[in-house]
Coordinates of C-alpha atoms in Angstrom, one line a residue:
M10 CA 197.9 111.7 79.6
G11 CA 194.5 111.0 78.0
R12 CA 194.4 111.2 74.2
L13 CA 198.2 112.0 74.1
T14 CA 199.0 108.3 74.3
V15 CA 197.5 104.9 73.6
R16 CA 198.5 101.5 74.9
R17 CA 199.0 98.6 72.4
P18 CA 200.2 95.0 72.9
V19 CA 203.6 94.2 71.3
L20 CA 205.9 91.2 71.0
R21 CA 209.3 92.1 72.4
L22 CA 212.3 90.5 70.7
N23 CA 215.0 90.2 73.3
S24 CA 218.8 90.1 72.7
D25 CA 219.1 86.6 74.1
G26 CA 216.7 85.3 71.4
S27 CA 213.7 85.1 73.7
T28 CA 210.4 86.9 73.2
R29 CA 207.9 88.5 75.6
S30 CA 204.4 89.9 75.1
R31 CA 203.9 93.2 76.8
P32 CA 202.0 96.5 76.5
D33 CA 203.7 99.5 74.9
T34 CA 202.8 103.2 75.0
L35 CA 202.4 104.9 71.7
V36 CA 202.0 108.6 71.0
A37 CA 198.5 109.4 69.7
E38 CA 198.2 110.7 66.1
E39 CA 194.9 112.0 64.8
P40 CA 193.8 114.3 62.0
L41 CA 192.8 117.9 62.7
E42 CA 190.8 119.8 60.1
T43 CA 191.1 123.5 60.5
R44 CA 188.3 125.6 59.0
V45 CA 188.0 129.4 58.6
S46 CA 184.4 130.6 58.9
G47 CA 183.2 127.1 58.0
S48 CA 185.4 126.6 54.9
P49 CA 188.1 123.9 55.2
L50 CA 191.6 125.3 55.1
T51 CA 193.9 122.4 56.0
V52 CA 194.1 119.0 57.5
T53 CA 197.2 117.9 59.4
M54 CA 198.1 114.9 61.5
R55 CA 198.8 116.0 65.0
T56 CA 199.0 114.9 68.6
P57 CA 195.6 115.9 70.2
G58 CA 195.8 118.8 72.6
H59 CA 196.5 122.5 72.4
D60 CA 194.5 122.5 69.2
V61 CA 193.4 126.2 69.5
E62 CA 197.1 127.2 69.9
L63 CA 197.9 125.1 66.9
A64 CA 195.3 126.9 64.8
H65 CA 196.5 130.3 66.0
G66 CA 200.1 129.5 65.3
F67 CA 199.3 128.1 61.9
L68 CA 197.4 131.2 60.8
L69 CA 200.1 133.5 62.2
T70 CA 202.9 131.7 60.5
E71 CA 201.0 131.5 57.2
G72 CA 200.5 135.3 57.3
V73 CA 196.7 135.2 57.7
I74 CA 196.7 137.0 61.1
G75 CA 199.2 139.1 63.0
S76 CA 197.7 139.4 66.5
R77 CA 195.3 137.7 68.8
D78 CA 192.7 140.4 68.0
D79 CA 192.5 139.1 64.4
I80 CA 190.5 136.0 65.7
A81 CA 187.0 136.4 67.0
S82 CA 186.5 132.7 68.1
A83 CA 187.7 129.2 67.8
R84 CA 185.4 126.2 68.5
Y85 CA 185.2 122.4 67.9
C86 CA 182.4 121.4 65.6
D87 CA 180.9 118.8 63.2
S88 CA 182.9 115.7 64.0
V89 CA 181.5 112.7 65.8
D90 CA 182.4 109.1 66.1
D91 CA 180.2 106.0 65.6
D92 CA 178.8 106.5 69.1
G93 CA 177.9 110.1 68.5
R94 CA 180.7 111.5 70.6
N95 CA 182.6 114.6 69.6
T96 CA 186.1 113.6 68.2
Y97 CA 187.5 117.1 68.7
N98 CA 189.1 116.7 65.3
V99 CA 187.5 119.7 63.5
L100 CA 188.2 123.2 64.6
D101 CA 186.4 126.2 63.1
V102 CA 188.0 129.6 63.4
D103 CA 186.1 132.9 62.9
L104 CA 188.3 135.9 61.9
A105 CA 187.5 139.3 63.5
P106 CA 185.6 141.8 61.4
G107 CA 187.8 143.4 58.8
V108 CA 190.4 140.6 58.7
A109 CA 190.8 139.3 55.2
P110 CA 190.2 135.5 54.7
P111 CA 193.1 133.3 53.7
D112 CA 194.4 133.8 50.2
V113 CA 194.1 130.8 48.0
S114 CA 197.9 130.5 48.1
V115 CA 197.7 129.6 51.8
Q116 CA 195.5 126.6 51.1
R117 CA 197.1 123.3 51.3
N118 CA 196.3 120.0 49.7
F119 CA 193.4 118.6 51.8
Y120 CA 195.8 116.2 53.5
T121 CA 199.3 116.9 54.8
T122 CA 201.4 114.6 56.8
S123 CA 202.8 115.3 60.2
S124 CA 206.3 115.4 58.7
C125 CA 205.4 117.4 55.6
G126 CA 205.0 121.1 55.9
V127 CA 205.5 123.2 52.8
C128 CA 205.4 120.1 50.5
G129 CA 201.6 120.4 50.6
K130 CA 201.5 124.0 49.5
A131 CA 199.0 124.8 46.8
S132 CA 201.6 127.1 45.2
L133 CA 205.3 127.1 45.8
D134 CA 205.3 130.8 44.8
A135 CA 203.7 131.4 48.2
V136 CA 206.5 129.8 50.3
R137 CA 208.5 132.9 51.0
L138 CA 206.0 134.8 53.1
K139 CA 206.5 138.4 54.2
T140 CA 206.6 138.8 58.0
R141 CA 204.9 141.6 59.9
H142 CA 207.5 141.2 62.6
P143 CA 211.0 141.2 61.0
P144 CA 213.7 139.9 63.5
A145 CA 216.7 141.6 61.9
T146 CA 216.9 144.5 64.3
D147 CA 216.2 142.5 67.5
P148 CA 219.0 143.2 70.0
L149 CA 218.9 139.8 71.6
R150 CA 222.2 138.6 73.1
I151 CA 222.7 135.2 74.7
R152 CA 225.7 133.8 76.5
R153 CA 227.4 130.8 74.9
E154 CA 227.1 128.7 78.0
L155 CA 223.4 129.4 78.3
L156 CA 222.8 128.5 74.6
L157 CA 224.6 125.2 75.0
D158 CA 222.4 124.4 78.0
L159 CA 219.1 124.9 76.1
P160 CA 218.8 121.3 74.7
D161 CA 218.9 119.8 78.2
R162 CA 216.3 122.3 79.3
L163 CA 214.1 121.3 76.4
R164 CA 214.6 117.6 77.1
E165 CA 213.4 118.1 80.7
R166 CA 210.1 119.3 79.2
Q167 CA 209.6 116.3 76.9
K168 CA 207.3 114.4 79.2
V169 CA 205.4 112.4 76.6
F170 CA 208.6 111.7 74.6
G171 CA 210.0 110.1 77.7
S172 CA 207.2 107.5 77.7
T173 CA 206.8 107.0 73.9
G174 CA 210.0 108.1 72.2
G175 CA 207.8 109.3 69.4
L176 CA 207.4 113.1 69.7
H177 CA 209.1 116.3 68.5
A178 CA 209.4 119.2 70.9
A179 CA 209.7 123.0 70.7
A180 CA 210.3 125.5 73.4
L181 CA 210.7 129.3 73.6
F182 CA 213.2 130.7 76.0
D183 CA 214.1 134.3 76.9
D184 CA 217.7 135.6 77.0
D185 CA 218.1 134.5 80.6
G186 CA 217.2 130.9 79.7
E187 CA 213.7 131.2 81.4
L188 CA 211.2 128.8 79.7
L189 CA 208.3 130.7 78.3
V190 CA 206.3 127.9 76.7
A191 CA 207.1 124.3 75.6
R192 CA 205.0 121.9 73.5
E193 CA 205.3 118.4 72.1
D194 CA 203.7 117.0 68.9
V195 CA 204.1 114.1 66.4
G196 CA 204.8 116.8 63.8
R197 CA 207.8 119.2 64.3
H198 CA 206.0 122.0 62.6
N199 CA 202.9 121.5 64.8
A200 CA 205.0 121.7 67.9
V201 CA 206.3 125.1 66.8
D202 CA 202.8 126.3 65.8
K203 CA 201.6 125.4 69.2
V204 CA 204.4 127.3 70.9
L205 CA 203.9 130.4 68.7
G206 CA 200.1 130.1 69.0
R207 CA 200.4 130.2 72.8
M208 CA 202.5 133.3 72.6
L209 CA 200.0 134.9 70.2
M210 CA 197.1 134.2 72.5
D211 CA 199.1 135.7 75.4
G212 CA 199.7 138.9 73.4
R213 CA 203.4 138.2 73.1
I214 CA 203.9 138.4 69.4
P215 CA 206.3 139.6 68.1
A216 CA 208.4 137.2 70.2
A217 CA 211.3 139.7 70.6
G218 CA 214.3 138.7 72.7
T219 CA 213.6 134.9 72.5
V220 CA 215.3 131.7 71.4
L221 CA 213.2 129.0 69.7
M222 CA 214.7 125.6 70.6
V223 CA 213.6 122.5 68.6
S224 CA 214.4 118.8 69.1
G225 CA 215.0 117.9 65.5
R226 CA 216.4 119.5 62.4
A227 CA 216.0 123.1 61.3
S228 CA 213.9 122.9 58.1
F229 CA 213.0 125.9 55.9
E230 CA 209.5 125.9 57.3
L231 CA 210.6 126.1 60.9
V232 CA 212.8 129.1 60.1
Q233 CA 209.9 130.7 58.2
K234 CA 207.6 130.2 61.1
A235 CA 210.1 131.7 63.5
V236 CA 210.6 134.7 61.2
M237 CA 206.8 135.2 60.9
A238 CA 206.6 135.4 64.7
G239 CA 209.5 137.8 65.1
V240 CA 211.8 135.2 66.8
P241 CA 215.4 136.4 66.4
M242 CA 217.1 133.0 67.1
L243 CA 216.4 129.4 66.2
A244 CA 218.5 126.6 67.6
A245 CA 218.2 122.9 66.7
V246 CA 219.8 119.7 67.9
S247 CA 220.1 118.5 64.4
A248 CA 221.1 119.9 60.9
P249 CA 219.6 122.8 59.1
S250 CA 218.8 122.6 55.4
S251 CA 220.5 124.9 52.8
L252 CA 217.2 126.8 52.2
A253 CA 216.7 127.2 56.0
V254 CA 220.2 128.9 56.3
E255 CA 219.5 131.1 53.2
L256 CA 216.2 132.3 54.7
A257 CA 217.7 132.9 58.1
E258 CA 220.4 135.0 56.6
E259 CA 218.0 137.0 54.4
S260 CA 215.8 137.6 57.5
G261 CA 218.5 138.6 59.9
M262 CA 217.9 135.6 62.2
T263 CA 220.5 133.7 64.1
L264 CA 220.4 130.0 63.2
V265 CA 222.2 127.4 65.2
G266 CA 222.4 123.7 64.4
F267 CA 223.8 120.5 65.8
L268 CA 223.5 122.0 69.3
R269 CA 224.5 119.0 71.4
G270 CA 226.6 118.7 74.5
A271 CA 229.2 121.4 74.5
T272 CA 229.2 122.0 70.7
G273 CA 227.1 123.6 68.0
N274 CA 227.3 125.2 64.6
V275 CA 226.4 128.9 64.1
Y276 CA 225.2 129.3 60.6
T277 CA 224.0 132.9 60.6
G278 CA 223.8 135.8 63.0
Q279 CA 226.8 135.0 65.2
E280 CA 226.8 138.5 66.6
R281 CA 224.0 137.6 68.9
I282 CA 226.1 135.0 70.8
E283 CA 228.4 136.2 73.5
L284 CA 231.5 134.0 73.2

């Protein structure tokens, strides 16, 4: 798994009162600085891997770009360790000619945590972004039985979670339940950005006729990211926030929470679910 995981010694406290020293597998967490034409834009803590997807997804969901043609190149640069080796923790993105650079409202405080998201916004007035791909008119329909099966299908793709227990996951499915792309990351918003970034790089944005399944809660930011990518349905195994439900309703998105086992709560857009 390379840089996805690290091994560390731990002291295991057993239920019978004994102890045992053993190695444990931890999910890797490292900073990624994203630059646009050499200018720092954001730093986020992420699980290394799929960084170019992460940058594409972040710029898409922040409204900087709308298609893969808006990016000319993305390359690692200017970050070496004590031995002079590239850390692959700085990524510089060049926008295509004619694409406007990020507005100052997109800039985040120089450090954001993996669990943060919009809390690092330079301006809360910029939170409600306008999408180029509104999902309201998307004709997606999905059978109830298939929807209830998506958490298990996502769980099957959580390979690193199985060895560490420390990762969030996101996956995009079509209306037949076919997996389009799945990603894991220490940050729930990073996992979604990686999924949407992959779709963008494949020329599949707007992501019409799809369901975004996430392993945690449905926060405002995750709903916003889905809306920005034209995803008509977001399903989560845990709870949504009040602001997430409000945004989903305003945007014409279907939002499902507490999707576990044979149950779930449909908060908005129930017409897309065939009961």
